[in-house]
Amino acid sequence: MKIALAADHAGYKLKEVVKDFLKERDVQYQDFGTYSEESTDFVDWGEKALDAIVKGEFDRGILICGTGLGMNILANKFSGIRATPCYDLYAARLCREHNNSNVLILAGRMTGIDLAREIVKVWLEVEFQGGRHKRRLDKLRKIEQKNFK
Ligand code: RB5
C-alpha cells in the first residue's frame, strides 16, 4: 500500500511521528510537506497529496492539521475521496469497516503520539465490510458525481 502524507505547521510534528510508524512497518509513503512548524496554509499541502491520490499514484492518504477539520473539509471536495477525521480507535475501526475510508485525518493539536500511532495501525489493518455499507457508499458516489461534474 502506498500512502500520500501531508500536514500544515500544526500537524508537522505528528506527521513526523506517523512517518516513523510507517517506516517501522515498511509501508511505502511520500511526504508532500509541509517541512517545518512555520505557519502555512493546510490547503496547499493537502491539495498536493490529494491530487496524487486522485491520479491513482497512491492508494490512500493521511492528512494532518491542528484540529483535522480543515483538512477534512478539503479532502472531501476531491472526487472519490472518503476522508474521515479520527480522534479515537472506535472511529478508526468503523471508518474502515463502514465507510471504506481512504484518507485518514488526524489532529496535531488534539491527539497524542501514542494514540495517533494506534489510530494509524487500526486504520491500516481493518478491512471494509462491504454489503449494506457498499450500498450506502454507492449512493454517496452518485451524489458526488451529480454535484461535482
Ligand atoms: C492552523 O492554525 C489551524 O487553523 C489548522 O491547522 C487547522 O486546524 C484548520 O482546520
mmCIF file of C-alpha atoms and ligand atoms in Angstrom:
data_model
loop_
_atom_site.group_PDB
_atom_site.id
_atom_site.type_symbol
_atom_site.label_atom_id
_atom_site.label_comp_id
_atom_site.label_asym_id
_atom_site.label_seq_id
_atom_site.Cartn_x
_atom_site.Cartn_y
_atom_site.Cartn_z
ATOM 1 C CA MET A 1 0.000 0.000 0.000
ATOM 2 C CA LYS A 2 1.284 3.496 -0.892
ATOM 3 C CA ILE A 3 0.320 6.407 1.333
ATOM 4 C CA ALA A 4 0.369 10.121 0.497
ATOM 5 C CA LEU A 5 1.118 12.212 3.602
ATOM 6 C CA ALA A 6 0.635 15.924 4.181
ATOM 7 C CA ALA A 7 0.273 18.361 7.064
ATOM 8 C CA ASP A 8 0.325 22.048 7.863
ATOM 9 C CA HIS A 9 2.507 23.594 10.583
ATOM 10 C CA ALA A 10 0.079 22.421 13.293
ATOM 11 C CA GLY A 11 0.334 18.853 12.041
ATOM 12 C CA TYR A 12 4.013 18.828 11.176
ATOM 13 C CA LYS A 13 5.250 17.131 14.370
ATOM 14 C CA LEU A 14 2.587 14.439 14.258
ATOM 15 C CA LYS A 15 3.371 13.849 10.586
ATOM 16 C CA GLU A 16 6.958 13.022 11.594
ATOM 17 C CA VAL A 17 5.601 10.539 14.150
ATOM 18 C CA VAL A 18 3.395 8.939 11.500
ATOM 19 C CA LYS A 19 6.364 8.704 9.121
ATOM 20 C CA ASP A 20 8.384 6.841 11.774
ATOM 21 C CA PHE A 21 5.464 4.488 12.319
ATOM 22 C CA LEU A 22 5.120 3.770 8.587
ATOM 23 C CA LYS A 23 8.875 3.230 8.244
ATOM 24 C CA GLU A 24 8.850 0.739 11.138
ATOM 25 C CA ARG A 25 6.169 -1.247 9.302
ATOM 26 C CA ASP A 26 7.678 -0.970 5.818
ATOM 27 C CA VAL A 27 4.655 0.901 4.499
ATOM 28 C CA GLN A 28 5.571 2.994 1.459
ATOM 29 C CA TYR A 29 4.766 6.694 1.662
ATOM 30 C CA GLN A 30 5.565 10.055 0.150
ATOM 31 C CA ASP A 31 5.719 13.211 2.255
ATOM 32 C CA PHE A 32 4.066 16.114 0.418
ATOM 33 C CA GLY A 33 5.009 18.628 3.153
ATOM 34 C CA THR A 34 4.955 20.916 4.999
ATOM 35 C CA TYR A 35 8.510 20.556 6.258
ATOM 36 C CA SER A 36 8.640 22.766 9.351
ATOM 37 C CA GLU A 37 6.477 24.413 12.009
ATOM 38 C CA GLU A 38 6.453 27.724 10.171
ATOM 39 C CA SER A 39 2.896 28.983 9.731
ATOM 40 C CA THR A 40 1.365 27.943 6.427
ATOM 41 C CA ASP A 41 -1.983 27.040 4.821
ATOM 42 C CA PHE A 42 -3.219 23.456 5.165
ATOM 43 C CA VAL A 43 -4.973 23.726 1.797
ATOM 44 C CA ASP A 44 -1.699 23.989 -0.144
ATOM 45 C CA TRP A 45 -0.128 20.845 1.315
ATOM 46 C CA GLY A 46 -3.286 18.783 1.415
ATOM 47 C CA GLU A 47 -4.048 19.605 -2.215
ATOM 48 C CA LYS A 48 -0.711 18.189 -3.396
ATOM 49 C CA ALA A 49 -1.289 14.863 -1.647
ATOM 50 C CA LEU A 50 -4.942 14.648 -2.695
ATOM 51 C CA ASP A 51 -4.172 15.384 -6.360
ATOM 52 C CA ALA A 52 -1.712 12.488 -6.336
ATOM 53 C CA ILE A 53 -4.273 10.137 -4.756
ATOM 54 C CA VAL A 54 -6.979 11.127 -7.258
ATOM 55 C CA LYS A 55 -4.490 10.480 -10.106
ATOM 56 C CA GLY A 56 -4.089 6.942 -8.774
ATOM 57 C CA GLU A 57 -0.464 7.358 -7.705
ATOM 58 C CA PHE A 58 -1.307 6.447 -4.082
ATOM 59 C CA ASP A 59 -3.778 4.043 -2.521
ATOM 60 C CA ARG A 60 -4.609 6.173 0.493
ATOM 61 C CA GLY A 61 -3.681 9.365 2.328
ATOM 62 C CA ILE A 62 -3.047 10.636 5.828
ATOM 63 C CA LEU A 63 -3.580 14.381 6.312
ATOM 64 C CA ILE A 64 -2.935 16.338 9.494
ATOM 65 C CA CYS A 65 -3.738 19.868 10.616
ATOM 66 C CA GLY A 66 -4.417 21.314 14.076
ATOM 67 C CA THR A 67 -7.960 20.045 14.515
ATOM 68 C CA GLY A 68 -8.211 17.861 11.433
ATOM 69 C CA LEU A 69 -11.264 19.835 10.422
ATOM 70 C CA GLY A 70 -9.788 21.985 7.684
ATOM 71 C CA MET A 71 -8.028 19.029 6.077
ATOM 72 C CA ASN A 72 -11.263 17.059 6.303
ATOM 73 C CA ILE A 73 -13.298 19.739 4.523
ATOM 74 C CA LEU A 74 -10.608 19.996 1.859
ATOM 75 C CA ALA A 75 -10.221 16.271 1.287
ATOM 76 C CA ASN A 76 -13.913 15.571 0.819
ATOM 77 C CA LYS A 77 -14.045 18.066 -2.046
ATOM 78 C CA PHE A 78 -11.917 15.681 -4.160
ATOM 79 C CA SER A 79 -13.578 13.078 -6.349
ATOM 80 C CA GLY A 80 -13.561 9.586 -4.886
ATOM 81 C CA ILE A 81 -12.120 10.686 -1.553
ATOM 82 C CA ARG A 82 -13.738 9.388 1.625
ATOM 83 C CA ALA A 83 -11.883 11.290 4.312
ATOM 84 C CA THR A 84 -12.609 10.612 7.954
ATOM 85 C CA PRO A 85 -11.338 12.524 10.978
ATOM 86 C CA CYS A 86 -10.418 10.065 13.734
ATOM 87 C CA TYR A 87 -9.930 11.169 17.333
ATOM 88 C CA ASP A 88 -10.256 7.676 18.802
ATOM 89 C CA LEU A 89 -9.874 3.990 17.996
ATOM 90 C CA TYR A 90 -13.587 3.359 17.620
ATOM 91 C CA ALA A 91 -13.796 5.834 14.742
ATOM 92 C CA ALA A 92 -10.569 4.436 13.262
ATOM 93 C CA ARG A 93 -12.135 0.966 13.090
ATOM 94 C CA LEU A 94 -15.622 1.994 11.995
ATOM 95 C CA CYS A 95 -14.435 4.405 9.298
ATOM 96 C CA ARG A 96 -12.755 1.445 7.612
ATOM 97 C CA GLU A 97 -15.464 -1.170 8.220
ATOM 98 C CA HIS A 98 -18.407 1.040 7.270
ATOM 99 C CA ASN A 99 -17.088 3.997 5.263
ATOM 100 C CA ASN A 100 -14.124 2.439 3.434
ATOM 101 C CA SER A 101 -12.118 5.488 4.454
ATOM 102 C CA ASN A 102 -9.290 6.174 2.029
ATOM 103 C CA VAL A 103 -7.971 9.302 3.735
ATOM 104 C CA LEU A 104 -7.290 9.368 7.461
ATOM 105 C CA ILE A 105 -7.442 12.801 9.051
ATOM 106 C CA LEU A 106 -5.521 13.412 12.284
ATOM 107 C CA ALA A 107 -5.477 16.385 14.653
ATOM 108 C CA GLY A 108 -1.973 17.528 15.533
ATOM 109 C CA ARG A 109 -3.168 19.754 18.375
ATOM 110 C CA MET A 110 -5.583 17.267 19.911
ATOM 111 C CA THR A 111 -4.274 13.735 19.514
ATOM 112 C CA GLY A 112 -1.252 12.430 21.419
ATOM 113 C CA ILE A 113 1.548 10.454 19.831
ATOM 114 C CA ASP A 114 0.674 7.019 21.224
ATOM 115 C CA LEU A 115 -2.998 7.304 20.357
ATOM 116 C CA ALA A 116 -2.176 8.586 16.864
ATOM 117 C CA ARG A 117 0.082 5.578 16.244
ATOM 118 C CA GLU A 118 -2.691 3.219 17.369
ATOM 119 C CA ILE A 119 -5.227 5.012 15.170
ATOM 120 C CA VAL A 120 -2.961 4.652 12.125
ATOM 121 C CA LYS A 121 -2.380 0.968 12.914
ATOM 122 C CA VAL A 122 -6.110 0.210 13.129
ATOM 123 C CA TRP A 123 -6.917 2.298 10.060
ATOM 124 C CA LEU A 124 -4.277 0.419 8.022
ATOM 125 C CA GLU A 125 -5.295 -3.055 9.178
ATOM 126 C CA VAL A 126 -9.094 -3.055 9.300
ATOM 127 C CA GLU A 127 -10.929 -4.109 6.128
ATOM 128 C CA PHE A 128 -14.081 -2.626 4.599
ATOM 129 C CA GLN A 129 -17.093 -4.842 5.314
ATOM 130 C CA GLY A 130 -18.997 -4.160 2.069
ATOM 131 C CA GLY A 131 -22.626 -5.346 1.950
ATOM 132 C CA ARG A 132 -25.094 -2.714 3.147
ATOM 133 C CA HIS A 133 -22.206 -0.292 3.620
ATOM 134 C CA LYS A 134 -21.264 -0.566 -0.051
ATOM 135 C CA ARG A 135 -24.844 0.288 -0.988
ATOM 136 C CA ARG A 136 -24.550 3.477 1.075
ATOM 137 C CA LEU A 137 -21.204 4.412 -0.428
ATOM 138 C CA ASP A 138 -22.605 3.848 -3.930
ATOM 139 C CA LYS A 139 -25.353 6.349 -3.102
ATOM 140 C CA LEU A 140 -22.771 8.846 -1.883
ATOM 141 C CA ARG A 141 -20.777 8.377 -5.074
ATOM 142 C CA LYS A 142 -23.877 9.127 -7.181
ATOM 143 C CA ILE A 143 -24.457 12.350 -5.274
ATOM 144 C CA GLU A 144 -20.815 13.283 -5.719
ATOM 145 C CA GLN A 145 -20.981 12.676 -9.467
ATOM 146 C CA LYS A 146 -24.221 14.698 -9.755
ATOM 147 C CA ASN A 147 -22.840 17.691 -7.838
ATOM 148 C CA PHE A 148 -19.161 17.836 -8.832
ATOM 149 C CA LYS A 149 -19.074 17.437 -12.599
HETATM 150 C C1 RB5 B 1 -3.974 26.433 11.982
HETATM 151 O O1 RB5 B 1 -3.903 27.408 12.973
HETATM 152 C C2 RB5 B 1 -5.289 25.661 12.056
HETATM 153 O O2 RB5 B 1 -6.344 26.516 11.754
HETATM 154 C C3 RB5 B 1 -5.247 24.478 11.120
HETATM 155 O O3 RB5 B 1 -4.196 23.649 11.469
HETATM 156 C C4 RB5 B 1 -6.483 23.582 11.132
HETATM 157 O O4 RB5 B 1 -6.793 23.172 12.414
HETATM 158 C C5 RB5 B 1 -7.630 24.074 10.376
HETATM 159 O O5 RB5 B 1 -8.696 23.483 10.344
#
